[in-house]
Each structure stands twice: as C-alpha cells, then as structure tokens.
C-alpha cells in the first residue's frame, strides 16, 4: 500500500472514530438529567474519550503519511459519517434539513482546506506562544460565559461547540510547533507548550460534551468540525506564512467555500430550533390528552331522597334484603352513584 493510500485509509478510520465518539457523547448528554461537563461516573463517556483519543492519534499518523491538503478535508467527513451511524446504532434519525446542512458544511470546509497551501515547517517563539495561548484562553472563556447567558439550548450548544473547536484548533497549532522544535536531547524544553496542549485538549473535550445537551448531534458536531480546522488555518496563514493556492482566484474561492460552510451551520442551527419549537408546542397537547387517564375520576356521593316504590321488590336469591331495607328504592328522582362497600347480593325491581 502506498503512503497516499495509507493516509486516506487512516483519515477515514479517524473520521469514523471521531463520529462514534461524538455519538457516545451525545448519548451520555441525552441520558443525563443535568448538564455535566465531565460525567465521570458514566462508562459510556469513557468510551467516547477513548474513541476521540483514537481518532486524534490516527489523524496525526495520517498527517505523517499524506499531505495536509488531503488529510484535513477527509477529516471533515466526521459529520457525514455520524448521521447514518447515529440512525443505525442509537436510532436517532436526522431530517432532510439536517442532512443538507451537514453536507453543505462538509463541502464548504473541504473546499476551504483544499485551497489552503502549505509552506515550510515553521514554529513560534516563546513570546508568540504566550500571546497565542492568552488570546485563546480568553476567547474560549468569553464564548463560555456568553453561552451561560443564553436561554435557547441550541444557541448555547453552538457557542460551547465553537469554544471547543477553538480549543482543539489551537491545540493542533501548538502540537505542530512542538513537533517542529522537539529534540530528544532536551525534551523538557517543551513542557510549557505541552501543558497548554493538555489544557486545551481537556477543555475542548469537556466543552464539546456539554454542547450536546439538549441540541442533538448534528449542530454541535458540525460546529466543532468546521471551527477546529478553520481556526488552525487562520493561525497558519497569519503566523506561519501559509497562503491560499492560486493567488487571488484561490482566495476568492476560499471565501466562497467559507460562506457555504457557514450556511450549512446556520441551516443545522435553524433546523434544530424548529424541531425544538415543534416539540415544545406538541408537549402541552400531549400532556392534555394524557391527563384524563392519569388523574382519578372524582365521583360525587349520590343525593338520595325517599320515594315511594313503584313495584314490588324481589330479592335475587329469593330472600329479603334486610341489610338494604333502609336504603332508597329505585324509582323516579333517585340519583344513581357509586355503591360504597362490598355487595354480597343484588336486588331487582319488578315493574307491572
């Protein structure tokens, strides 16, 4: 197998692992009452962590065998794999609008990354790393705080997913700088960057976990999938000297692909908002229909008044009913209600 084919296979398996991890995270969020960022007691969450780790390792290995312009667009297939896998394994089907949004977001991202050129390996000095880390942590914190003030679950989830995407994207940038500057003779020289990578990776994982609560699978996953490489590409263009291919026409096409990806994300967001609104409108009607069968029927005690019998009372068993002698006879004006206490015999009224 050639290096290019191996890179394609590793990228596809990595996308499948990421998709499976996202499905598990959404399942944990849907089955947890609160909005935990780290449901440590949930075994499925640890499975999701393992799948995400596997996807990251496979992605890094794929980059070692294939060009960035090929591996990164294939990683965008995560959202495309996630929707049918969710329908197959956890019975969570996506509507037509969600599919259109996912395909638009993936196509826009793939085109944008395909136009991003590569350059020689660059690194960041200590001052640049410090500024980038400070700006990243500040931006992630700002998105997190804004998300806490939003009442709509889908908007809050998209903001949290965007914060997770920023954290993952800058973690990739720091990973690249560490890989360029790494020397086995002095491994401890990279410990500040390694701490930043660990903090961003853990923070991104926790933010992405919370983003799935109340928002389904498609919108948060598409947001993370798009924001992650876009942020990394922006840093690569501004700080590593990378450019878009084909000059000005390539830049124009890249902007167009960015608009397509943004449109896909907006379609996913609005589709989820409409679905949530429809569920909220259907909720009161469903509860109103279920309420009569759930609440006990209140019966009033019979209002009885003495009336003269219109016929002769004959016991069913051939003997008089002394126990009910004082009770009213069946006739006009008697309100019929529930009979309290056990009834050991019945009576009939014979009318002439």
Tab-separated table of C-alpha atoms in Angstrom:
chain	number	residue	atom	x	y	z
A	1	UNK	CA	0.000	0.000	0.000
A	2	UNK	CA	1.357	3.407	-0.974
A	3	UNK	CA	1.828	6.232	1.519
A	4	UNK	CA	-1.013	8.206	-0.062
A	5	UNK	CA	-3.451	5.287	0.149
A	6	UNK	CA	-2.428	4.623	3.753
A	7	UNK	CA	-3.048	8.275	4.614
A	8	UNK	CA	-6.540	8.050	3.072
A	9	UNK	CA	-7.394	4.877	4.996
A	10	UNK	CA	-6.118	6.296	8.287
A	11	UNK	CA	-8.044	9.528	7.722
A	12	UNK	CA	-11.293	7.658	7.048
A	13	UNK	CA	-10.870	5.441	10.126
A	14	UNK	CA	-10.044	8.543	12.168
A	15	UNK	CA	-13.252	10.230	10.970
A	16	UNK	CA	-15.269	7.134	11.899
A	17	UNK	CA	-13.676	7.080	15.373
A	18	UNK	CA	-14.474	10.769	15.877
A	19	UNK	CA	-18.058	10.183	14.703
A	20	UNK	CA	-18.528	7.239	17.079
A	21	UNK	CA	-17.095	9.275	19.947
A	22	UNK	CA	-19.495	12.134	19.194
A	23	UNK	CA	-22.453	9.728	19.120
A	24	UNK	CA	-21.452	8.350	22.513
A	25	UNK	CA	-21.062	11.869	23.929
A	26	UNK	CA	-24.497	12.873	22.659
A	27	UNK	CA	-25.971	9.673	24.116
A	28	UNK	CA	-24.457	10.460	27.512
A	29	UNK	CA	-25.787	14.027	27.340
A	30	UNK	CA	-29.278	12.804	26.399
A	31	UNK	CA	-29.426	10.303	29.257
A	32	UNK	CA	-28.081	12.656	31.924
A	33	UNK	CA	-30.537	14.971	33.647
A	34	UNK	CA	-28.100	17.760	34.444
A	35	UNK	CA	-25.558	19.392	32.098
A	36	UNK	CA	-22.304	17.871	33.324
A	37	UNK	CA	-19.023	18.709	31.648
A	38	UNK	CA	-17.330	15.527	32.862
A	39	UNK	CA	-19.745	12.676	33.686
A	40	UNK	CA	-17.007	10.558	35.196
A	41	UNK	CA	-19.483	8.029	36.613
A	42	UNK	CA	-20.835	7.219	33.140
A	43	UNK	CA	-18.970	4.348	31.467
A	44	UNK	CA	-20.119	5.422	28.010
A	45	UNK	CA	-18.344	8.739	28.464
A	46	UNK	CA	-15.021	6.987	28.951
A	47	UNK	CA	-15.698	5.035	25.764
A	48	UNK	CA	-16.231	8.362	23.995
A	49	UNK	CA	-12.947	9.666	25.398
A	50	UNK	CA	-11.144	6.564	24.125
A	51	UNK	CA	-12.698	6.910	20.659
A	52	UNK	CA	-11.763	10.599	20.434
A	53	UNK	CA	-8.210	9.783	21.503
A	54	UNK	CA	-8.011	7.058	18.873
A	55	UNK	CA	-9.266	9.466	16.228
A	56	UNK	CA	-6.658	12.067	17.195
A	57	UNK	CA	-3.814	9.534	17.088
A	58	UNK	CA	-4.901	8.218	13.692
A	59	UNK	CA	-5.194	11.771	12.375
A	60	UNK	CA	-1.645	12.602	13.447
A	61	UNK	CA	-0.312	9.398	11.882
A	62	UNK	CA	-2.200	10.158	8.664
A	63	UNK	CA	-0.511	13.555	8.523
A	64	UNK	CA	2.840	11.758	8.666
A	65	UNK	CA	1.993	9.769	5.508
A	66	UNK	CA	-0.065	12.229	3.489
A	67	UNK	CA	-0.245	15.956	2.717
A	68	UNK	CA	-2.248	18.327	4.851
A	69	UNK	CA	-4.377	19.333	1.842
A	70	UNK	CA	-5.688	15.746	1.649
A	71	UNK	CA	-5.883	14.662	5.285
A	72	UNK	CA	-7.717	17.716	6.628
A	73	UNK	CA	-10.621	17.621	4.113
A	74	UNK	CA	-11.088	13.890	4.785
A	75	UNK	CA	-11.337	14.670	8.490
A	76	UNK	CA	-14.346	16.839	7.663
A	77	UNK	CA	-16.258	13.665	6.791
A	78	UNK	CA	-16.875	13.118	10.511
A	79	UNK	CA	-20.282	14.778	10.394
A	80	UNK	CA	-21.254	12.815	7.257
A	81	UNK	CA	-20.370	9.515	8.949
A	82	UNK	CA	-22.018	10.493	12.240
A	83	UNK	CA	-25.572	10.938	10.927
A	84	UNK	CA	-26.066	7.447	9.414
A	85	UNK	CA	-24.155	5.833	12.280
A	86	UNK	CA	-26.469	7.530	14.797
A	87	UNK	CA	-29.523	6.349	12.870
A	88	UNK	CA	-28.159	2.807	12.711
A	89	UNK	CA	-26.849	2.295	16.240
A	90	UNK	CA	-28.858	4.596	18.534
A	91	UNK	CA	-31.997	5.124	16.398
A	92	UNK	CA	-31.522	8.904	16.159
A	93	UNK	CA	-32.583	9.816	12.649
A	94	UNK	CA	-31.744	13.183	11.121
A	95	UNK	CA	-34.207	15.094	8.971
A	96	UNK	CA	-33.656	16.264	5.427
A	97	UNK	CA	-32.689	19.761	6.578
A	98	UNK	CA	-30.027	18.336	8.905
A	99	UNK	CA	-28.586	16.284	6.049
A	100	UNK	CA	-28.486	19.331	3.769
A	101	UNK	CA	-26.794	21.400	6.436
A	102	UNK	CA	-24.246	18.690	7.179
A	103	UNK	CA	-23.386	18.219	3.507
A	104	UNK	CA	-23.076	21.980	2.936
A	105	UNK	CA	-20.831	22.401	5.992
A	106	UNK	CA	-18.639	19.473	4.959
A	107	UNK	CA	-18.374	20.566	1.331
A	108	UNK	CA	-17.519	24.139	2.296
A	109	UNK	CA	-14.893	23.015	4.780
A	110	UNK	CA	-13.361	20.518	2.353
A	111	UNK	CA	-13.101	23.151	-0.355
A	112	UNK	CA	-11.628	25.687	2.038
A	113	UNK	CA	-8.972	23.296	3.290
A	114	UNK	CA	-8.177	22.074	-0.207
A	115	UNK	CA	-7.303	25.636	-1.211
A	116	UNK	CA	-5.065	26.197	1.814
A	117	UNK	CA	-1.473	25.953	0.665
A	118	UNK	CA	1.434	24.502	2.573
A	119	UNK	CA	4.758	26.044	3.377
A	120	UNK	CA	7.917	25.055	5.057
A	121	UNK	CA	7.681	23.979	8.662
A	122	UNK	CA	7.593	26.993	10.975
A	123	UNK	CA	7.474	27.369	14.698
A	124	UNK	CA	6.572	30.072	17.195
A	125	UNK	CA	8.948	31.670	19.610
A	126	UNK	CA	8.238	31.965	23.316
A	127	UNK	CA	6.577	35.373	23.079
A	128	UNK	CA	4.287	34.356	20.213
A	129	UNK	CA	3.254	31.216	22.040
A	130	UNK	CA	2.437	33.215	25.161
A	131	UNK	CA	0.302	35.714	23.236
A	132	UNK	CA	-1.495	32.967	21.303
A	133	UNK	CA	-2.201	31.000	24.486
A	134	UNK	CA	-3.530	34.093	26.287
A	135	UNK	CA	-5.770	35.094	23.381
A	136	UNK	CA	-7.047	31.520	23.039
A	137	UNK	CA	-7.892	31.055	26.712
A	138	UNK	CA	-9.537	34.487	26.772
A	139	UNK	CA	-11.621	33.745	23.681
A	140	UNK	CA	-12.700	30.325	24.951
A	141	UNK	CA	-13.634	31.825	28.324
A	142	UNK	CA	-15.638	34.580	26.613
A	143	UNK	CA	-17.589	32.097	24.497
A	144	UNK	CA	-18.247	30.010	27.589
A	145	UNK	CA	-19.551	32.986	29.589
A	146	UNK	CA	-21.756	34.159	26.736
A	147	UNK	CA	-23.170	30.644	26.396
A	148	UNK	CA	-24.210	30.665	30.059
A	149	UNK	CA	-26.366	33.752	29.477
A	150	UNK	CA	-28.266	32.282	26.510
A	151	UNK	CA	-31.649	30.715	27.184
A	152	UNK	CA	-32.034	28.788	23.930
A	153	UNK	CA	-30.376	25.377	24.307
A	154	UNK	CA	-29.356	25.147	20.658
A	155	UNK	CA	-27.648	28.564	20.630
A	156	UNK	CA	-25.894	27.759	23.895
A	157	UNK	CA	-24.736	24.432	22.479
A	158	UNK	CA	-23.386	26.024	19.304
A	159	UNK	CA	-21.432	28.573	21.353
A	160	UNK	CA	-19.980	25.820	23.546
A	161	UNK	CA	-19.132	23.780	20.456
A	162	UNK	CA	-17.435	26.818	18.911
A	163	UNK	CA	-15.370	27.229	22.084
A	164	UNK	CA	-14.422	23.538	21.878
A	165	UNK	CA	-13.457	23.958	18.213
A	166	UNK	CA	-11.223	26.920	19.055
A	167	UNK	CA	-9.537	24.927	21.816
A	168	UNK	CA	-8.954	21.926	19.541
A	169	UNK	CA	-7.694	24.099	16.682
A	170	UNK	CA	-5.116	25.969	18.763
A	171	UNK	CA	-4.080	22.704	20.388
A	172	UNK	CA	-3.250	21.487	16.874
A	173	UNK	CA	-1.175	24.618	16.294
A	174	UNK	CA	0.813	24.049	19.487
A	175	UNK	CA	1.206	20.384	18.555
A	176	UNK	CA	2.769	21.445	15.264
A	177	UNK	CA	5.187	23.818	16.961
A	178	UNK	CA	6.199	21.151	19.483
A	179	UNK	CA	6.752	18.637	16.673
A	180	UNK	CA	8.999	21.113	14.832
A	181	UNK	CA	11.077	22.104	17.879
A	182	UNK	CA	11.171	18.710	19.612
A	183	UNK	CA	14.596	17.280	20.413
A	184	UNK	CA	15.117	14.070	22.349
A	185	UNK	CA	18.192	15.538	23.989
A	186	UNK	CA	16.143	18.272	25.699
A	187	UNK	CA	12.506	17.097	25.945
A	188	UNK	CA	11.736	19.280	28.975
A	189	UNK	CA	12.231	22.446	26.959
A	190	UNK	CA	8.735	21.969	25.513
A	191	UNK	CA	6.903	21.494	28.810
A	192	UNK	CA	5.082	24.897	28.725
A	193	UNK	CA	3.641	24.088	25.303
A	194	UNK	CA	2.792	20.558	26.409
A	195	UNK	CA	0.840	21.983	29.358
A	196	UNK	CA	-1.046	24.307	27.006
A	197	UNK	CA	-1.856	21.371	24.699
A	198	UNK	CA	-3.117	19.288	27.621
A	199	UNK	CA	-5.252	22.142	28.974
A	200	UNK	CA	-6.775	22.949	25.574
A	201	UNK	CA	-7.434	19.294	24.735
A	202	UNK	CA	-9.138	18.602	28.088
A	203	UNK	CA	-11.081	21.862	27.960
A	204	UNK	CA	-12.233	21.165	24.409
A	205	UNK	CA	-13.389	17.688	25.386
A	206	UNK	CA	-15.411	18.982	28.345
A	207	UNK	CA	-16.925	21.831	26.336
A	208	UNK	CA	-17.901	19.513	23.498
A	209	UNK	CA	-19.534	17.132	25.986
A	210	UNK	CA	-21.687	19.919	27.387
A	211	UNK	CA	-22.559	21.187	23.901
A	212	UNK	CA	-24.531	18.015	23.111
A	213	UNK	CA	-27.024	18.537	25.949
A	214	UNK	CA	-30.395	19.480	24.520
A	215	UNK	CA	-29.078	20.150	20.998
A	216	UNK	CA	-28.918	16.762	19.336
A	217	UNK	CA	-25.919	15.528	17.403
A	218	UNK	CA	-25.652	17.339	14.072
A	219	UNK	CA	-25.335	21.025	15.017
A	220	UNK	CA	-22.676	20.750	17.786
A	221	UNK	CA	-20.609	18.194	15.875
A	222	UNK	CA	-20.705	20.236	12.666
A	223	UNK	CA	-19.677	23.350	14.595
A	224	UNK	CA	-16.672	21.627	16.165
A	225	UNK	CA	-15.730	20.002	12.853
A	226	UNK	CA	-15.763	23.324	10.991
A	227	UNK	CA	-14.342	25.684	13.638
A	228	UNK	CA	-11.401	23.432	14.529
A	229	UNK	CA	-9.578	23.410	11.159
A	230	UNK	CA	-10.681	26.928	10.250
A	231	UNK	CA	-9.044	28.350	13.390
A	232	UNK	CA	-5.910	26.310	12.718
A	233	UNK	CA	-5.849	27.536	9.106
A	234	UNK	CA	-6.260	31.164	10.179
A	235	UNK	CA	-3.321	30.857	12.569
A	236	UNK	CA	-1.308	29.114	9.864
A	237	UNK	CA	-1.969	31.922	7.394
A	238	UNK	CA	-1.337	34.768	9.830
A	239	UNK	CA	1.576	33.354	11.849
A	240	UNK	CA	3.136	30.560	9.760
A	241	UNK	CA	3.132	32.330	6.411
A	242	UNK	CA	0.728	29.901	4.732
A	243	UNK	CA	-1.394	31.193	1.858
A	244	UNK	CA	-4.283	30.094	-0.304
A	245	UNK	CA	-3.449	28.421	-3.570
A	246	UNK	CA	-3.878	30.013	-6.997
A	247	UNK	CA	-3.431	33.563	-5.760
A	248	UNK	CA	-6.378	35.943	-5.871
A	249	UNK	CA	-8.823	33.490	-7.547
A	250	UNK	CA	-7.981	30.892	-4.911
A	251	UNK	CA	-8.622	33.416	-2.156
A	252	UNK	CA	-11.997	34.331	-3.663
A	253	UNK	CA	-12.999	30.664	-3.925
A	254	UNK	CA	-11.840	30.080	-0.346
A	255	UNK	CA	-14.094	32.880	0.871
A	256	UNK	CA	-16.972	31.347	-1.086
A	257	UNK	CA	-16.364	27.937	0.465
A	258	UNK	CA	-16.270	29.602	3.883
A	259	UNK	CA	-19.693	31.135	3.204
A	260	UNK	CA	-21.022	27.710	2.159
A	261	UNK	CA	-19.731	26.137	5.377
A	262	UNK	CA	-21.266	28.937	7.452
A	263	UNK	CA	-24.571	28.472	5.616
A	264	UNK	CA	-24.537	24.782	6.454
A	265	UNK	CA	-24.010	25.560	10.124
A	266	UNK	CA	-26.846	28.105	10.081
A	267	UNK	CA	-29.135	25.549	8.429
A	268	UNK	CA	-28.306	22.979	11.097
A	269	UNK	CA	-28.929	25.524	13.851
A	270	UNK	CA	-32.270	26.744	12.495
A	271	UNK	CA	-33.394	23.175	11.812
A	272	UNK	CA	-32.765	22.236	15.428
A	273	UNK	CA	-34.526	25.377	16.669
A	274	UNK	CA	-37.617	24.496	14.602
A	275	UNK	CA	-37.555	20.928	15.882
A	276	UNK	CA	-37.281	22.123	19.485
A	277	UNK	CA	-40.141	24.566	18.977
A	278	UNK	CA	-42.330	21.861	17.453
A	279	UNK	CA	-41.615	19.562	20.387
A	280	UNK	CA	-42.474	22.351	22.834
A	281	UNK	CA	-45.755	23.087	21.042
A	282	UNK	CA	-46.687	19.417	20.930
A	283	UNK	CA	-45.870	18.934	24.608
A	284	UNK	CA	-48.926	20.671	26.185
A	285	UNK	CA	-51.323	18.931	23.789
A	286	UNK	CA	-49.815	15.550	24.531
A	287	UNK	CA	-49.969	16.176	28.247
A	288	UNK	CA	-53.561	17.402	27.999
A	289	UNK	CA	-54.532	14.237	26.200
A	290	UNK	CA	-52.778	12.080	28.756
A	291	UNK	CA	-54.136	13.953	31.761
A	292	UNK	CA	-57.670	12.429	31.902
A	293	UNK	CA	-56.274	8.899	32.016
A	294	UNK	CA	-53.748	9.799	34.674
A	295	UNK	CA	-55.985	11.661	37.089
A	296	UNK	CA	-58.571	9.731	39.105
A	297	UNK	CA	-62.193	10.329	38.253
A	298	UNK	CA	-63.968	12.191	41.012
A	299	UNK	CA	-67.454	10.884	41.704
A	300	UNK	CA	-69.860	12.694	43.901
A	301	UNK	CA	-71.836	10.904	46.524
A	302	UNK	CA	-75.401	10.177	45.442
A	303	UNK	CA	-78.043	12.622	46.504
A	304	UNK	CA	-80.843	10.417	47.822
A	305	UNK	CA	-84.349	11.211	48.801
A	306	UNK	CA	-87.163	8.917	49.791
A	307	UNK	CA	-89.571	7.932	47.070
A	308	UNK	CA	-92.415	5.541	47.057
A	309	UNK	CA	-91.714	2.257	45.350
A	310	UNK	CA	-93.386	1.721	42.021
A	311	UNK	CA	-93.252	-2.029	42.170
A	312	UNK	CA	-92.627	-4.994	44.353
A	313	UNK	CA	-89.002	-5.611	45.343
A	314	UNK	CA	-87.918	-9.186	44.835
A	315	UNK	CA	-84.573	-10.426	46.164
A	316	UNK	CA	-82.336	-12.068	43.620
A	317	UNK	CA	-81.649	-15.059	45.873
A	318	UNK	CA	-85.210	-15.491	46.962
A	319	UNK	CA	-84.887	-13.918	50.388
A	320	UNK	CA	-85.418	-10.363	51.596
A	321	UNK	CA	-82.559	-7.935	51.774
A	322	UNK	CA	-82.697	-6.682	55.334
A	323	UNK	CA	-79.305	-5.033	55.029
A	324	UNK	CA	-80.576	-2.594	52.462
A	325	UNK	CA	-84.095	-2.145	53.805
A	326	UNK	CA	-83.411	1.410	54.917
A	327	UNK	CA	-81.878	2.412	51.580
A	328	UNK	CA	-83.976	4.164	48.909
A	329	UNK	CA	-85.775	2.179	46.291
A	330	UNK	CA	-85.065	2.528	42.613
A	331	UNK	CA	-87.535	4.916	41.118
A	332	UNK	CA	-88.086	8.398	39.847
A	333	UNK	CA	-85.888	11.141	41.233
A	334	UNK	CA	-83.157	8.919	42.582
A	335	UNK	CA	-79.595	9.950	41.559
A	336	UNK	CA	-77.530	6.916	40.772
A	337	UNK	CA	-73.955	6.961	42.114
A	338	UNK	CA	-71.229	4.587	43.121
A	339	UNK	CA	-72.049	1.902	45.665
A	340	UNK	CA	-69.723	2.027	48.630
A	341	UNK	CA	-68.601	-1.112	50.429
A	342	UNK	CA	-68.907	-4.751	49.344
A	343	UNK	CA	-72.196	-6.012	47.918
A	344	UNK	CA	-72.957	-9.613	48.698
A	345	UNK	CA	-76.282	-9.708	46.907
A	346	UNK	CA	-78.291	-7.889	44.259
A	347	UNK	CA	-81.900	-6.784	44.043
A	348	UNK	CA	-84.220	-6.294	41.127
A	349	UNK	CA	-87.384	-4.221	40.836
A	350	UNK	CA	-90.284	-5.791	39.036
A	351	UNK	CA	-92.499	-3.215	37.343
A	352	UNK	CA	-96.104	-4.017	36.403
